[in-house]
Coordinates of C-alpha atoms in Angstrom, one line a residue:
S1 CA 74.8 -46.5 78.5
G2 CA 73.2 -49.6 77.0
M3 CA 75.0 -49.3 73.7
G4 CA 78.5 -49.3 75.3
Y5 CA 79.2 -45.5 74.9
E6 CA 79.6 -42.7 77.4
R7 CA 80.0 -39.0 76.9
D8 CA 83.3 -37.3 77.7
D9 CA 83.7 -33.8 79.2
D10 CA 83.2 -32.3 75.7
G11 CA 80.0 -34.3 75.1
R12 CA 81.6 -36.7 72.6
L13 CA 80.7 -40.4 72.6
I14 CA 83.5 -42.7 73.6
K15 CA 83.5 -46.5 73.7
F16 CA 82.9 -48.1 77.1
P17 CA 84.7 -51.5 77.2
Q18 CA 82.2 -54.4 77.4
T19 CA 84.2 -56.9 79.5
G20 CA 81.4 -59.2 80.5
I21 CA 80.2 -62.6 79.1
V22 CA 77.2 -64.3 77.7
V23 CA 76.0 -67.5 79.4
I24 CA 73.7 -69.9 77.3
E25 CA 72.4 -72.8 79.3
D26 CA 71.0 -76.1 77.9
D27 CA 68.1 -76.4 75.5
V28 CA 68.1 -72.7 74.5
D29 CA 67.0 -71.9 71.0
I30 CA 68.2 -68.6 69.3
A31 CA 66.5 -68.0 66.0
A32 CA 68.0 -66.4 62.9
H33 CA 69.1 -62.8 63.2
A34 CA 68.5 -62.6 66.9
T35 CA 71.0 -60.6 68.9
V36 CA 72.3 -61.4 72.4
Q37 CA 74.5 -58.6 73.7
R38 CA 77.6 -59.2 75.8
A39 CA 77.4 -57.9 79.3
A40 CA 79.1 -54.6 80.1
I41 CA 80.3 -56.2 83.4
G42 CA 79.1 -59.6 84.7
A43 CA 76.9 -61.7 82.5
T44 CA 74.0 -61.7 80.1
V45 CA 72.2 -65.0 80.9
L46 CA 69.8 -67.2 78.8
R47 CA 68.6 -69.9 81.2
R48 CA 67.6 -73.5 80.4
G49 CA 64.9 -73.8 77.8
A50 CA 64.6 -70.2 76.8
K51 CA 63.5 -69.6 73.2
I52 CA 64.6 -66.4 71.4
G53 CA 62.6 -65.6 68.2
P54 CA 64.0 -64.2 65.0
H55 CA 65.2 -60.6 65.0
A56 CA 64.8 -60.3 68.8
N57 CA 67.3 -58.4 70.8
V58 CA 68.6 -59.2 74.3
G59 CA 70.4 -56.3 75.8
H60 CA 73.5 -56.3 78.0
N61 CA 73.3 -57.8 81.5
V62 CA 69.8 -59.2 80.8
D63 CA 68.7 -62.4 82.7
I64 CA 66.2 -64.5 80.7
G65 CA 64.6 -67.1 82.9
E66 CA 64.0 -70.8 82.3
D67 CA 61.4 -71.6 79.6
V68 CA 60.9 -68.0 78.6
L69 CA 59.4 -67.4 75.1
L70 CA 60.8 -64.2 73.5
A71 CA 58.9 -63.8 70.2
G72 CA 60.3 -62.3 67.0
H73 CA 61.4 -58.6 67.0
A74 CA 61.0 -58.3 70.8
Q75 CA 63.5 -56.0 72.4
I76 CA 64.8 -56.5 75.9
G77 CA 66.7 -53.5 77.3
G78 CA 69.9 -53.7 79.3
G79 CA 69.7 -55.0 82.8
A80 CA 66.1 -56.3 82.5
R81 CA 65.1 -59.5 84.2
I82 CA 62.5 -61.9 82.6
G83 CA 61.1 -64.5 85.1
A84 CA 60.7 -68.2 84.3
G85 CA 57.9 -69.1 81.9
A86 CA 57.2 -65.5 80.9
V87 CA 56.1 -64.7 77.3
I88 CA 57.1 -61.5 75.5
W89 CA 55.2 -61.3 72.3
Q90 CA 56.2 -59.9 68.9
S91 CA 57.7 -56.4 68.7
A92 CA 57.2 -55.8 72.4
V93 CA 59.8 -53.5 74.1
V94 CA 60.9 -54.0 77.7
A95 CA 62.8 -51.0 78.9
N96 CA 66.2 -51.1 80.6
G97 CA 66.2 -52.4 84.1
V98 CA 62.6 -53.6 84.1
N99 CA 61.6 -56.8 85.9
V100 CA 59.0 -59.1 84.4
G101 CA 57.7 -61.7 86.9
A102 CA 57.5 -65.5 86.3
G103 CA 54.7 -66.5 84.1
A104 CA 53.8 -63.0 83.0
V105 CA 52.7 -62.0 79.5
V106 CA 53.7 -58.9 77.7
G107 CA 51.5 -58.3 74.6
M108 CA 52.4 -57.8 71.0
S109 CA 54.0 -54.3 70.4
A110 CA 53.7 -53.3 74.0
A111 CA 56.1 -50.6 75.3
L112 CA 56.8 -51.7 78.9
R113 CA 58.4 -49.2 81.2
H114 CA 57.4 -50.6 84.6
D115 CA 58.0 -53.8 86.5
V116 CA 55.4 -56.6 86.0
G117 CA 54.4 -59.0 88.8
P118 CA 54.3 -62.8 88.4
G119 CA 51.4 -64.0 86.2
E120 CA 50.3 -60.5 85.2
V121 CA 49.3 -59.6 81.6
W122 CA 50.3 -56.2 80.2
A123 CA 49.7 -54.7 76.7
G124 CA 49.5 -51.5 74.9
N125 CA 51.7 -48.4 74.2
P126 CA 52.4 -47.4 76.9
A127 CA 51.8 -50.8 78.4
R128 CA 49.1 -51.1 81.0
K129 CA 48.1 -54.0 83.3
L130 CA 45.1 -56.0 81.9
R131 CA 45.0 -58.6 84.6

């Protein structure tokens, strides 16, 4: 699971070892109180020029593309992929494993559960394609 726990045969939560790494490339900014979670296996990656806003959360095994803007309080679920130049506005939530295409925009407070194509604009809860 995304929090690093699995259930045993009795239904109890047990810790799943997080053995991966975090890769932070050049010119990345991570604001105060933002969280970048270590990969379960493999790498969580923040590519060149990415900007992570205050109180944002980047889940395990996420790949944040070059020059992505992740605004304050945005939440990126484990295994998501955010394409180069995309913008994820304040308090938006991108679900585990969702792909956001290059140059796409996810609006403020959106709850995104589906992949977004390059250059698309999505907003709302649940998020819907606007253009």
